[in-house]
PDB file of C-alpha atoms in Angstrom:
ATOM      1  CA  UNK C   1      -5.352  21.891  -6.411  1.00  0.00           C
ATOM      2  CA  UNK C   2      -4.239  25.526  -5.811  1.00  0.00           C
ATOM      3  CA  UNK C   3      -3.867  25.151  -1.734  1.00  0.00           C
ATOM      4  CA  UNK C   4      -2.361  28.776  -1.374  1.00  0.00           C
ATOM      5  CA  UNK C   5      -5.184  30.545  -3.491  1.00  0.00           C
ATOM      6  CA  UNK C   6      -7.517  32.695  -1.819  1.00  0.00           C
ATOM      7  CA  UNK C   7     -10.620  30.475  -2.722  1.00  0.00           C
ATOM      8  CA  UNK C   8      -8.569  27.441  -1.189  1.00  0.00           C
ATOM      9  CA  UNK C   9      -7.584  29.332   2.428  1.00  0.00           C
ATOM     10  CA  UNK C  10     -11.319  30.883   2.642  1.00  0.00           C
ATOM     11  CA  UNK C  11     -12.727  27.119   2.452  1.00  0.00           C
ATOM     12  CA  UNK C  12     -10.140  25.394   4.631  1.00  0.00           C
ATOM     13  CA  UNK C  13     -10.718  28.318   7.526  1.00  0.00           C
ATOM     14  CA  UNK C  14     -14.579  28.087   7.415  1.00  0.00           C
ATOM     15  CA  UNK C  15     -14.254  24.414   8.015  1.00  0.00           C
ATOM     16  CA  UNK C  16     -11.922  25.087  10.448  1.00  0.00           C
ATOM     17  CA  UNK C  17     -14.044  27.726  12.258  1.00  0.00           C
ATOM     18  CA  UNK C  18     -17.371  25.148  11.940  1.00  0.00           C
ATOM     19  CA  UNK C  19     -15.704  22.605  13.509  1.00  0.00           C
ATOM     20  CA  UNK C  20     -14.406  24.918  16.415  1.00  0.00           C
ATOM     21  CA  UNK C  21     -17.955  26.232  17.378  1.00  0.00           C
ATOM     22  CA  UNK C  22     -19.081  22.681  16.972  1.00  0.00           C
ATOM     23  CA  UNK C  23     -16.441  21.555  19.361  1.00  0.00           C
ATOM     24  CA  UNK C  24     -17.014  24.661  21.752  1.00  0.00           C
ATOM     25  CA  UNK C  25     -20.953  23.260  21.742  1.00  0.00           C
ATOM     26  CA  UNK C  26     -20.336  19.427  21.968  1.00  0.00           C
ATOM     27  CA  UNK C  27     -21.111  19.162  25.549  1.00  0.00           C
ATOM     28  CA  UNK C  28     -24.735  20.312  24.873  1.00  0.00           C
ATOM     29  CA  UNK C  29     -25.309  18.411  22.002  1.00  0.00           C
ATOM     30  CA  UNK C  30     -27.733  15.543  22.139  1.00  0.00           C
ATOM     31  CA  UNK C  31     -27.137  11.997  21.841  1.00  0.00           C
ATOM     32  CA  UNK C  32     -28.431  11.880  18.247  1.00  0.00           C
ATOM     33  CA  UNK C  33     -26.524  14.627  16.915  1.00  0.00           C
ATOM     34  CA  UNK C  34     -23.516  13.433  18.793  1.00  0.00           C
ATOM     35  CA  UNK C  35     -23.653  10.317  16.487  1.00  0.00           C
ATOM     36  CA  UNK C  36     -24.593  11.628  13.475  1.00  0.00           C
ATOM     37  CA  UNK C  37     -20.893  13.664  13.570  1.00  0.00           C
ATOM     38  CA  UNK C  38     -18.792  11.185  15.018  1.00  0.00           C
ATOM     39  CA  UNK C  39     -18.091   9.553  11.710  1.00  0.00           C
ATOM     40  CA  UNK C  40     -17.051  12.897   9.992  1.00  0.00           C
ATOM     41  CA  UNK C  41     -15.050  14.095  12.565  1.00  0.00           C
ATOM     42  CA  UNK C  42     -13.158  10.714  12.289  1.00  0.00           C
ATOM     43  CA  UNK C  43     -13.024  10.705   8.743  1.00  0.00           C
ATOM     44  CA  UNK C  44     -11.666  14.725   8.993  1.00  0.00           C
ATOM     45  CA  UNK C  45      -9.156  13.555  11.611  1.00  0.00           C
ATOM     46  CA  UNK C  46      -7.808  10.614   9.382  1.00  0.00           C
ATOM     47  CA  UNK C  47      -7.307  13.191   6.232  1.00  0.00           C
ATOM     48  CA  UNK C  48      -5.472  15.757   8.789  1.00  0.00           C
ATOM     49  CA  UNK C  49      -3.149  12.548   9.704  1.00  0.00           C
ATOM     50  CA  UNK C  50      -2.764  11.268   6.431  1.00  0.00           C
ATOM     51  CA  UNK C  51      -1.154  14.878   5.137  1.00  0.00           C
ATOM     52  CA  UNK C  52       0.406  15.294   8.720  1.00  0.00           C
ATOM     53  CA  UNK C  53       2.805  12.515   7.582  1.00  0.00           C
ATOM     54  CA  UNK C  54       3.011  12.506   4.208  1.00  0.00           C
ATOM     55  CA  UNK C  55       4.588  16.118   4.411  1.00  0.00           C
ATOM     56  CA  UNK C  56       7.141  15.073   7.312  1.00  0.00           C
ATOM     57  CA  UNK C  57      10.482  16.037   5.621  1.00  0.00           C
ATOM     58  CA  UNK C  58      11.781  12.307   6.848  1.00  0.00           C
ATOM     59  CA  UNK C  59       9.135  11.566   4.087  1.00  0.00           C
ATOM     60  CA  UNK C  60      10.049  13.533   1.464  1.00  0.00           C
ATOM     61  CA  UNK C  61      13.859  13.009   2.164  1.00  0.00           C
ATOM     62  CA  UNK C  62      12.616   8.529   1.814  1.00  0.00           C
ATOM     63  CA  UNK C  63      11.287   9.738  -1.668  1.00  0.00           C
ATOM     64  CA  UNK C  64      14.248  11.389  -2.931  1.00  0.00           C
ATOM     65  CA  UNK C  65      16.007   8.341  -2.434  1.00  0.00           C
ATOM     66  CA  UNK C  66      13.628   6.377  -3.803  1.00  0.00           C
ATOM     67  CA  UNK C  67      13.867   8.729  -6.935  1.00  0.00           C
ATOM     68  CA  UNK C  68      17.502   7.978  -6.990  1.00  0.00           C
ATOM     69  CA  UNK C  69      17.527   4.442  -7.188  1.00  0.00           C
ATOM     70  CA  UNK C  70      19.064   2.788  -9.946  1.00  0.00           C
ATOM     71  CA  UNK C  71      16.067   1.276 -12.044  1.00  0.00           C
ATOM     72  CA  UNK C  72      15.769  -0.170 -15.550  1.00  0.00           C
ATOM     73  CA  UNK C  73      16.446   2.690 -18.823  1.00  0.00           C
ATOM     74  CA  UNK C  74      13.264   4.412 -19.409  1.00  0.00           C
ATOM     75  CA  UNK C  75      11.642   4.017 -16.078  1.00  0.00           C
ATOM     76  CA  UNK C  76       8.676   6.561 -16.558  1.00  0.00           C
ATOM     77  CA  UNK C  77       7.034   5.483 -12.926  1.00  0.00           C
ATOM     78  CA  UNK C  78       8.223   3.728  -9.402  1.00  0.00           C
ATOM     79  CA  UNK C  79       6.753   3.674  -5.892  1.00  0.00           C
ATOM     80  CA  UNK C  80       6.851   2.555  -2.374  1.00  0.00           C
ATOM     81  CA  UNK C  81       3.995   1.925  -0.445  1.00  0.00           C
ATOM     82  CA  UNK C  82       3.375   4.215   2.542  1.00  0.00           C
ATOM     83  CA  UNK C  83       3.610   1.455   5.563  1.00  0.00           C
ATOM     84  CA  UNK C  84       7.115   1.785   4.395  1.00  0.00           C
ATOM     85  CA  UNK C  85       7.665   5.414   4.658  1.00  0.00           C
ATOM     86  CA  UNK C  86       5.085   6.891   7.506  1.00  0.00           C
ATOM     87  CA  UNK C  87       3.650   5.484  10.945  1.00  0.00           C
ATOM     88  CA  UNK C  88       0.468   3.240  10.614  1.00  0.00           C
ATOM     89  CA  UNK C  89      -2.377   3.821  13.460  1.00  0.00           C
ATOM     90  CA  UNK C  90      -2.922   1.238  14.312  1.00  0.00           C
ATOM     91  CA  UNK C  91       0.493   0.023  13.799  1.00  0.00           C
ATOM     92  CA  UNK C  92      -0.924  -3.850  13.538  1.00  0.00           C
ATOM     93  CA  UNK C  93      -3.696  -6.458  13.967  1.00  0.00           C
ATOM     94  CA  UNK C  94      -3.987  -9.231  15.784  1.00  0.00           C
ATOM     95  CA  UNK C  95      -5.821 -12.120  15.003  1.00  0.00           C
ATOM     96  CA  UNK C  96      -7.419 -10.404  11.855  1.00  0.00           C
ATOM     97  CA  UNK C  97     -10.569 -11.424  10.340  1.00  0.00           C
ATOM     98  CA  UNK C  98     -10.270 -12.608   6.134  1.00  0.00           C
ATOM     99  CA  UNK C  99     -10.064  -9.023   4.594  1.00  0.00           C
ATOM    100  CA  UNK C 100      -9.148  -7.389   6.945  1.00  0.00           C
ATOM    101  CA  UNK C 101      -7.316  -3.857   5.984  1.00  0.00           C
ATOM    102  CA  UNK C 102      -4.244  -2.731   7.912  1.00  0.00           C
ATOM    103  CA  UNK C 103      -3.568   1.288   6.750  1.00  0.00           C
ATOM    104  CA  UNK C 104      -4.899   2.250   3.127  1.00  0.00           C
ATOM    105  CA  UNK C 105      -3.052   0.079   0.865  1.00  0.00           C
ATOM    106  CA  UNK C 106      -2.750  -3.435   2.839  1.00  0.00           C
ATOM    107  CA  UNK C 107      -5.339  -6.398   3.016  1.00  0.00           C
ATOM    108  CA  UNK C 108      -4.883  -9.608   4.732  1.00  0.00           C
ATOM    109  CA  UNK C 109      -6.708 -12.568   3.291  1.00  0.00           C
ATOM    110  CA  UNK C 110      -6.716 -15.618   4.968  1.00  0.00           C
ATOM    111  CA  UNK C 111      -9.118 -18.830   5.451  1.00  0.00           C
ATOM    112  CA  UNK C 112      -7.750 -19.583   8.536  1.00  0.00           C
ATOM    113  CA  UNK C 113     -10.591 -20.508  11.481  1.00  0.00           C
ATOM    114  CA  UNK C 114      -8.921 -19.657  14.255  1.00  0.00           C
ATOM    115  CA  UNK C 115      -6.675 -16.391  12.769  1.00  0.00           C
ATOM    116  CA  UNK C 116      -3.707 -17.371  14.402  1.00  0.00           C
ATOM    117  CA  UNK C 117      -2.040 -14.546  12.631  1.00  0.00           C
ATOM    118  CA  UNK C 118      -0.379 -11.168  13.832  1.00  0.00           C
ATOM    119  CA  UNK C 119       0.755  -8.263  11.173  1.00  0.00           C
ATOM    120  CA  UNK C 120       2.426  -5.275  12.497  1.00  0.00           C
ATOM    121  CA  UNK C 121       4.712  -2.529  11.213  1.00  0.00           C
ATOM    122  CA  UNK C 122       7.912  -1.919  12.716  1.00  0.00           C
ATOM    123  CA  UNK C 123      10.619   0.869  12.429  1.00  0.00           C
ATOM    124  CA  UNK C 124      13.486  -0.928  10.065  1.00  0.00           C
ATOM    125  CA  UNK C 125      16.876  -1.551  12.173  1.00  0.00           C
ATOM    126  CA  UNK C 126      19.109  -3.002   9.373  1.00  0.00           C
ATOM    127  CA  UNK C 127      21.562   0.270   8.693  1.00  0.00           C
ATOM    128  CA  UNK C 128      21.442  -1.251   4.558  1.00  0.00           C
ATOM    129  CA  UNK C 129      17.683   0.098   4.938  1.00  0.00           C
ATOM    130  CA  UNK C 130      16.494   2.492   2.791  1.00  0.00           C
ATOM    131  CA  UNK C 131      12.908   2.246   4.001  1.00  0.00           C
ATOM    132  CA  UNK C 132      12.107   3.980   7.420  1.00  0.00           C
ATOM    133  CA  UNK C 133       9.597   0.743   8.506  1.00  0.00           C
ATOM    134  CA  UNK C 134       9.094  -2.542   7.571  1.00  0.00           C
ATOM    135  CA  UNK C 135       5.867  -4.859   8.171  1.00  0.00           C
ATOM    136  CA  UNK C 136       6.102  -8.669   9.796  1.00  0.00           C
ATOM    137  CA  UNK C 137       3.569 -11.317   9.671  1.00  0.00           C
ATOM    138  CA  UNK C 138       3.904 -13.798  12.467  1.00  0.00           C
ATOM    139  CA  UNK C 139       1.863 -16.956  11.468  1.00  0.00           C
ATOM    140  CA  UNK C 140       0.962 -19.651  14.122  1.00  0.00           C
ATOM    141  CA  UNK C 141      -0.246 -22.924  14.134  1.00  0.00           C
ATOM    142  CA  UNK C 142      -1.747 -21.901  10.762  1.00  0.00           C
ATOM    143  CA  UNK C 143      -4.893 -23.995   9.329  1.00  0.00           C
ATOM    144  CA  UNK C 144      -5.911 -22.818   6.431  1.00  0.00           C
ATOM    145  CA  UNK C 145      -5.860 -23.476   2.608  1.00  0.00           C
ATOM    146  CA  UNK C 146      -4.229 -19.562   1.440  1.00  0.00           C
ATOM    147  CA  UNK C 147      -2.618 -16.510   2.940  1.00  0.00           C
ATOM    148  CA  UNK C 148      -1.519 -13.462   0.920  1.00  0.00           C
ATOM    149  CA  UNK C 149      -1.278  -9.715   1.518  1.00  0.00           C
ATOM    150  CA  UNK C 150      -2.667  -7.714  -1.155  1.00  0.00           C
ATOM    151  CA  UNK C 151      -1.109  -3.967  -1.914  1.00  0.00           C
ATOM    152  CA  UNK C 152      -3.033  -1.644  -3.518  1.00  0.00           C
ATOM    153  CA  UNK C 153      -1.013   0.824  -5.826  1.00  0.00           C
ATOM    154  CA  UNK C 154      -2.332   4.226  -6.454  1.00  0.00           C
ATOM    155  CA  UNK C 155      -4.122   5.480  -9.395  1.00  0.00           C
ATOM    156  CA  UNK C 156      -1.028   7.445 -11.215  1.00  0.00           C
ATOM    157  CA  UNK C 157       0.231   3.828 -11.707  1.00  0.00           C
ATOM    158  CA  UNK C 158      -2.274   3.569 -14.601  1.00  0.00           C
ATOM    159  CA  UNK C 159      -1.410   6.572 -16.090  1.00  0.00           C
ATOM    160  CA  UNK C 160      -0.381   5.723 -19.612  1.00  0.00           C
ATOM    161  CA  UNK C 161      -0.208   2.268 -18.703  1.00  0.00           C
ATOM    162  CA  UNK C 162       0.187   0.183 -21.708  1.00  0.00           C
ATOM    163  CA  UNK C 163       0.857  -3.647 -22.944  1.00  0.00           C
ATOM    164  CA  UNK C 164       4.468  -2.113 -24.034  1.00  0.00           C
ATOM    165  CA  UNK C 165       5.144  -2.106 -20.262  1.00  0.00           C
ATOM    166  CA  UNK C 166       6.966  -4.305 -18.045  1.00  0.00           C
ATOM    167  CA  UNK C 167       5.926  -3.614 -14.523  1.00  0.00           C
ATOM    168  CA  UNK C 168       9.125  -4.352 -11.994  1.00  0.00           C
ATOM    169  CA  UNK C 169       9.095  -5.594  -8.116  1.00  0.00           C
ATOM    170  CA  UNK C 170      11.645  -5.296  -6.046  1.00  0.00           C
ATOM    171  CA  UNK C 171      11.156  -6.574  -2.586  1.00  0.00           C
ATOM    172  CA  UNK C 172      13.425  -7.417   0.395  1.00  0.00           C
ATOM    173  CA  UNK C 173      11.572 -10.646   1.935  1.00  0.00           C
ATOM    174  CA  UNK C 174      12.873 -11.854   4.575  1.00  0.00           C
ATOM    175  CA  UNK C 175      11.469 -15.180   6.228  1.00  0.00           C
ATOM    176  CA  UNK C 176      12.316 -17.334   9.566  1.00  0.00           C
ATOM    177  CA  UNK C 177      12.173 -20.404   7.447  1.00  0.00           C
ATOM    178  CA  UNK C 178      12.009 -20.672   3.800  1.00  0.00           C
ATOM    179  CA  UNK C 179       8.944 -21.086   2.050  1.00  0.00           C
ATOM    180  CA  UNK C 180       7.187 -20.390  -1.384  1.00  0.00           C
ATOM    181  CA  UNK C 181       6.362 -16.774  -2.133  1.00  0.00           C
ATOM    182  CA  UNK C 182       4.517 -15.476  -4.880  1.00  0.00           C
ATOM    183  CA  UNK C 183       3.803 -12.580  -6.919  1.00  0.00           C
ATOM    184  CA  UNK C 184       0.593 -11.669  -8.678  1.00  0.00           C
ATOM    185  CA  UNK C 185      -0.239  -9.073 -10.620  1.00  0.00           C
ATOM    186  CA  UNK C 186      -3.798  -7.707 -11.146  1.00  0.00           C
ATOM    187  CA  UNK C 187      -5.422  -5.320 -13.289  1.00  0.00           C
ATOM    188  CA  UNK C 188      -9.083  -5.076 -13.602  1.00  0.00           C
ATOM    189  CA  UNK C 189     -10.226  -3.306 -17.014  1.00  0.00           C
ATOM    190  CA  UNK C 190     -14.214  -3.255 -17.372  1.00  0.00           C
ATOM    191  CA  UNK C 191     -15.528  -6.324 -16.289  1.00  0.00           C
ATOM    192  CA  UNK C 192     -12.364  -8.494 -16.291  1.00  0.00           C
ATOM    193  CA  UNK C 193      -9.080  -8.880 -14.070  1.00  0.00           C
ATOM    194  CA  UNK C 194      -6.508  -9.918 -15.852  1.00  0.00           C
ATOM    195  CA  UNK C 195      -3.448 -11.300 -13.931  1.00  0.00           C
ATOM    196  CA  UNK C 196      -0.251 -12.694 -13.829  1.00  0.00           C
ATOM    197  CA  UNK C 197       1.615 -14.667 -11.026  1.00  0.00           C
ATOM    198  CA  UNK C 198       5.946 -15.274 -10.879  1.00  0.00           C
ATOM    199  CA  UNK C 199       7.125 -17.375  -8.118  1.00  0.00           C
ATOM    200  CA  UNK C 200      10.068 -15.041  -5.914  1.00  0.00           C
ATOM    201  CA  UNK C 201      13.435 -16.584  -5.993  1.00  0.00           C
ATOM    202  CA  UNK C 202      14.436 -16.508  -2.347  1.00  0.00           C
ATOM    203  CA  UNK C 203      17.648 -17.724  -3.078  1.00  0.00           C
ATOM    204  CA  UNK C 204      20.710 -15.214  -1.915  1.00  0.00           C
ATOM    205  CA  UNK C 205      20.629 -12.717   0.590  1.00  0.00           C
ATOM    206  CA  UNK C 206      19.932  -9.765  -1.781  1.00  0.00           C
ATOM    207  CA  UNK C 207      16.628  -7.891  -3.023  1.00  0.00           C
ATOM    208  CA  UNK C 208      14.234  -9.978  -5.149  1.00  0.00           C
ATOM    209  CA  UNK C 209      13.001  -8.988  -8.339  1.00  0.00           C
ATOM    210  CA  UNK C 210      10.284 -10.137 -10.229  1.00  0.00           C
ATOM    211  CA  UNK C 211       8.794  -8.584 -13.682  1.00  0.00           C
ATOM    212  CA  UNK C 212       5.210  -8.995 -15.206  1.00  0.00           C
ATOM    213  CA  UNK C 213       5.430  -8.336 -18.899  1.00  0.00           C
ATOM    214  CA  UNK C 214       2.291  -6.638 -20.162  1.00  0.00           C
ATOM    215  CA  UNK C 215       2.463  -8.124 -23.227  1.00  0.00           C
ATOM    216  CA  UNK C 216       1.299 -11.504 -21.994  1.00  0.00           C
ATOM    217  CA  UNK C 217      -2.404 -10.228 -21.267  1.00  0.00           C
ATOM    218  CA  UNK C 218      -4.958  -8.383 -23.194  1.00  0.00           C
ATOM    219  CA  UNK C 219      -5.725  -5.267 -21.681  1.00  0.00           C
ATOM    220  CA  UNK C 220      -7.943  -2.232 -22.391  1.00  0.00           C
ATOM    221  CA  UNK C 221      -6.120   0.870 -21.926  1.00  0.00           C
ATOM    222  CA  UNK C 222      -9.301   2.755 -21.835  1.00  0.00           C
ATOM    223  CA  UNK C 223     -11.005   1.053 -18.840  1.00  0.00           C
ATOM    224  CA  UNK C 224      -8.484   0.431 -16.246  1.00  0.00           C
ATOM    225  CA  UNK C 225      -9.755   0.570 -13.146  1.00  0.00           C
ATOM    226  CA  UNK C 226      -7.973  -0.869 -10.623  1.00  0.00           C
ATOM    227  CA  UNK C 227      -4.196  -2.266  -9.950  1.00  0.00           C
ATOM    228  CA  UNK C 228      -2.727  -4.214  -7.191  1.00  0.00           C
ATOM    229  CA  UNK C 229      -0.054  -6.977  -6.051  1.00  0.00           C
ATOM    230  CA  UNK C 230      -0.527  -9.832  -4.206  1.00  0.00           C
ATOM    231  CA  UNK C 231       2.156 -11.834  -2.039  1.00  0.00           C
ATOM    232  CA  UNK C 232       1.183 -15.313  -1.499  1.00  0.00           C
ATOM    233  CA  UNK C 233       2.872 -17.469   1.233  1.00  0.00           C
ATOM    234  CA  UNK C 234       2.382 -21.034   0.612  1.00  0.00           C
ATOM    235  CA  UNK C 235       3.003 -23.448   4.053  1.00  0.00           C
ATOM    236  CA  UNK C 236       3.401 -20.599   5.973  1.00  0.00           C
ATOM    237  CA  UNK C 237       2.686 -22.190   9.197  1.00  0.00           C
ATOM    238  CA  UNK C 238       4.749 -21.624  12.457  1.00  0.00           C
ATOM    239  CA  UNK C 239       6.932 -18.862  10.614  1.00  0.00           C
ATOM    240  CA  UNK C 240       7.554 -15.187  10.283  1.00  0.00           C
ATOM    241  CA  UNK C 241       8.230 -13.333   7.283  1.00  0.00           C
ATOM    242  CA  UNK C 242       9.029  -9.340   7.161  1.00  0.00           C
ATOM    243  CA  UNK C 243       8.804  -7.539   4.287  1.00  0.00           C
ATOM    244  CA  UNK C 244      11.702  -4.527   4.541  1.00  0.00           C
ATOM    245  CA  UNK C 245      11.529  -3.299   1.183  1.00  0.00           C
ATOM    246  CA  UNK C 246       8.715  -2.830  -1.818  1.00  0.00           C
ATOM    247  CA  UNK C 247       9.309  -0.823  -5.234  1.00  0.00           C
ATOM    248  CA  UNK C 248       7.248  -1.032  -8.061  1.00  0.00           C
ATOM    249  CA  UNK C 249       8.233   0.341 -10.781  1.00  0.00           C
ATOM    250  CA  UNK C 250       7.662   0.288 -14.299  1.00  0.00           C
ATOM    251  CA  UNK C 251       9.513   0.571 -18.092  1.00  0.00           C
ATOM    252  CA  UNK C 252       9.302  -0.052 -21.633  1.00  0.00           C
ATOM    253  CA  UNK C 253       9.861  -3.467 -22.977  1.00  0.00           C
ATOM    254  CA  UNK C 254      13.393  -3.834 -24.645  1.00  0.00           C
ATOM    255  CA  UNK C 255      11.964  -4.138 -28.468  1.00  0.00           C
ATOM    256  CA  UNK C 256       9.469  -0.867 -27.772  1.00  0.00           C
TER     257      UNK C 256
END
């Protein structure tokens, strides 16, 4: 992407003037047409947003730090997701359905009939913090079989992604009550998902870290697809857990 080319500016200002004249001529639009470019002007308004934030310098200055944290020798690749660096809208759900997808990276998946559930982002408050916002889930009277929040992580996190890797998390959980939490790995290469779960220890008052060892699963480095991490609460009823930190990273095993 060359966004200060000439090529780049012309396209970006005819959009620009398209959408103006259709704005100037909404009023007289009819009901069909009205409908028909609803959905793209949402979808346009959602991509202005998305940059809007990602380029506030509060960003970029959440980034450098996260570039300056002390990871593991030979960390090639690490990440935070962006309901911990920019604004969600909506900021939360309440009573979500099973799948349900808060942002561009979360998913709530549930079994739980009457969705007693709320998951909302909040601005972080502990001055330790290195994350601008954090993200609770308040659980109720909580009647189902599974809960877990799957994060998706971005395409560059395959990038040379091989089974001499050891992918790291390092997460700041904290609950109201203790309960088992889980990692999971997944990685779906052609028509299989491989994955691997590690129980968090939420013993101490530190981060916890978990790693998933690549060489523990047979994967095809030519047909990676897709990549994500699960959290999985088990007993989670009548309890609140916030998640104020979440850094994936990832390195070469020791013997590589």
């Amino acid at each position: 992407m060359r966004p200060r080319s000439w090529l780049s500016r012309f396209r970006r200002e005819r959009g620009a003037r398209e959408w103006s004249r259709v704005a100037d001529g909404a009023a007289g639009l009819g009901a069909a047409d009205r409908r028909s470019l609803q959905p793209e002007a949402h979808a346009l308004r959602q991509d202005l947003n998305r940059f809007l934030q990602i380029t506030r310098p509060s960003v970029r200055l959440s980034q450098a730090a996260l570039d300056a944290l002390p990871l593991p020798a030979g960390t090639d690749w690490q990440w935070r997701p962006g309901f911990l660096s920019r604004p969600l809208s909506p900021s939360g759900m309440v009573s979500p359905e099973n799948g349900q997808v808060l942002g561009d990276q979360v998913t709530l998946w549930h079994d739980c009939a009457k969705r007693a559930l709320i998951l909302r982002q909040l601005p972080n408050a502990e001055v330790t913090a290195l994350a601008r916002y954090g993200m609770t889930l308040e659980v109720m009277g909580f009647t189902g079989g599974f809960l877990s929040l799957a994060v998706d992580l971005p395409a560059d996190a395959m990038h040379g992604l091989s089974p001499a890797h050891v992918l790291r998390l390092e997460t700041m959980l904290q609950p109201e009550r203790p309960l088992p939490i889980y990692a999971r790995l997944n990685i779906t290469h052609g028509p299989n998902t491989e994955g691997i779960l590690r129980e968090i220890d939420m013993r101490g008052a530190g981060p916890q870290v978990v790693e998933f060892d690549l060489a523990g699963i047979e994967l095809n480095e030519n047909r990676l697809e897709k990549i994500w991490l699960d959290l999985i609460f088990e007993k989670p009823q009548m309890n609140a857990i916030s998640i104020r930190e979440f850094i994936v990273s990832r390195h070469p095993r020791a013997n590589f």
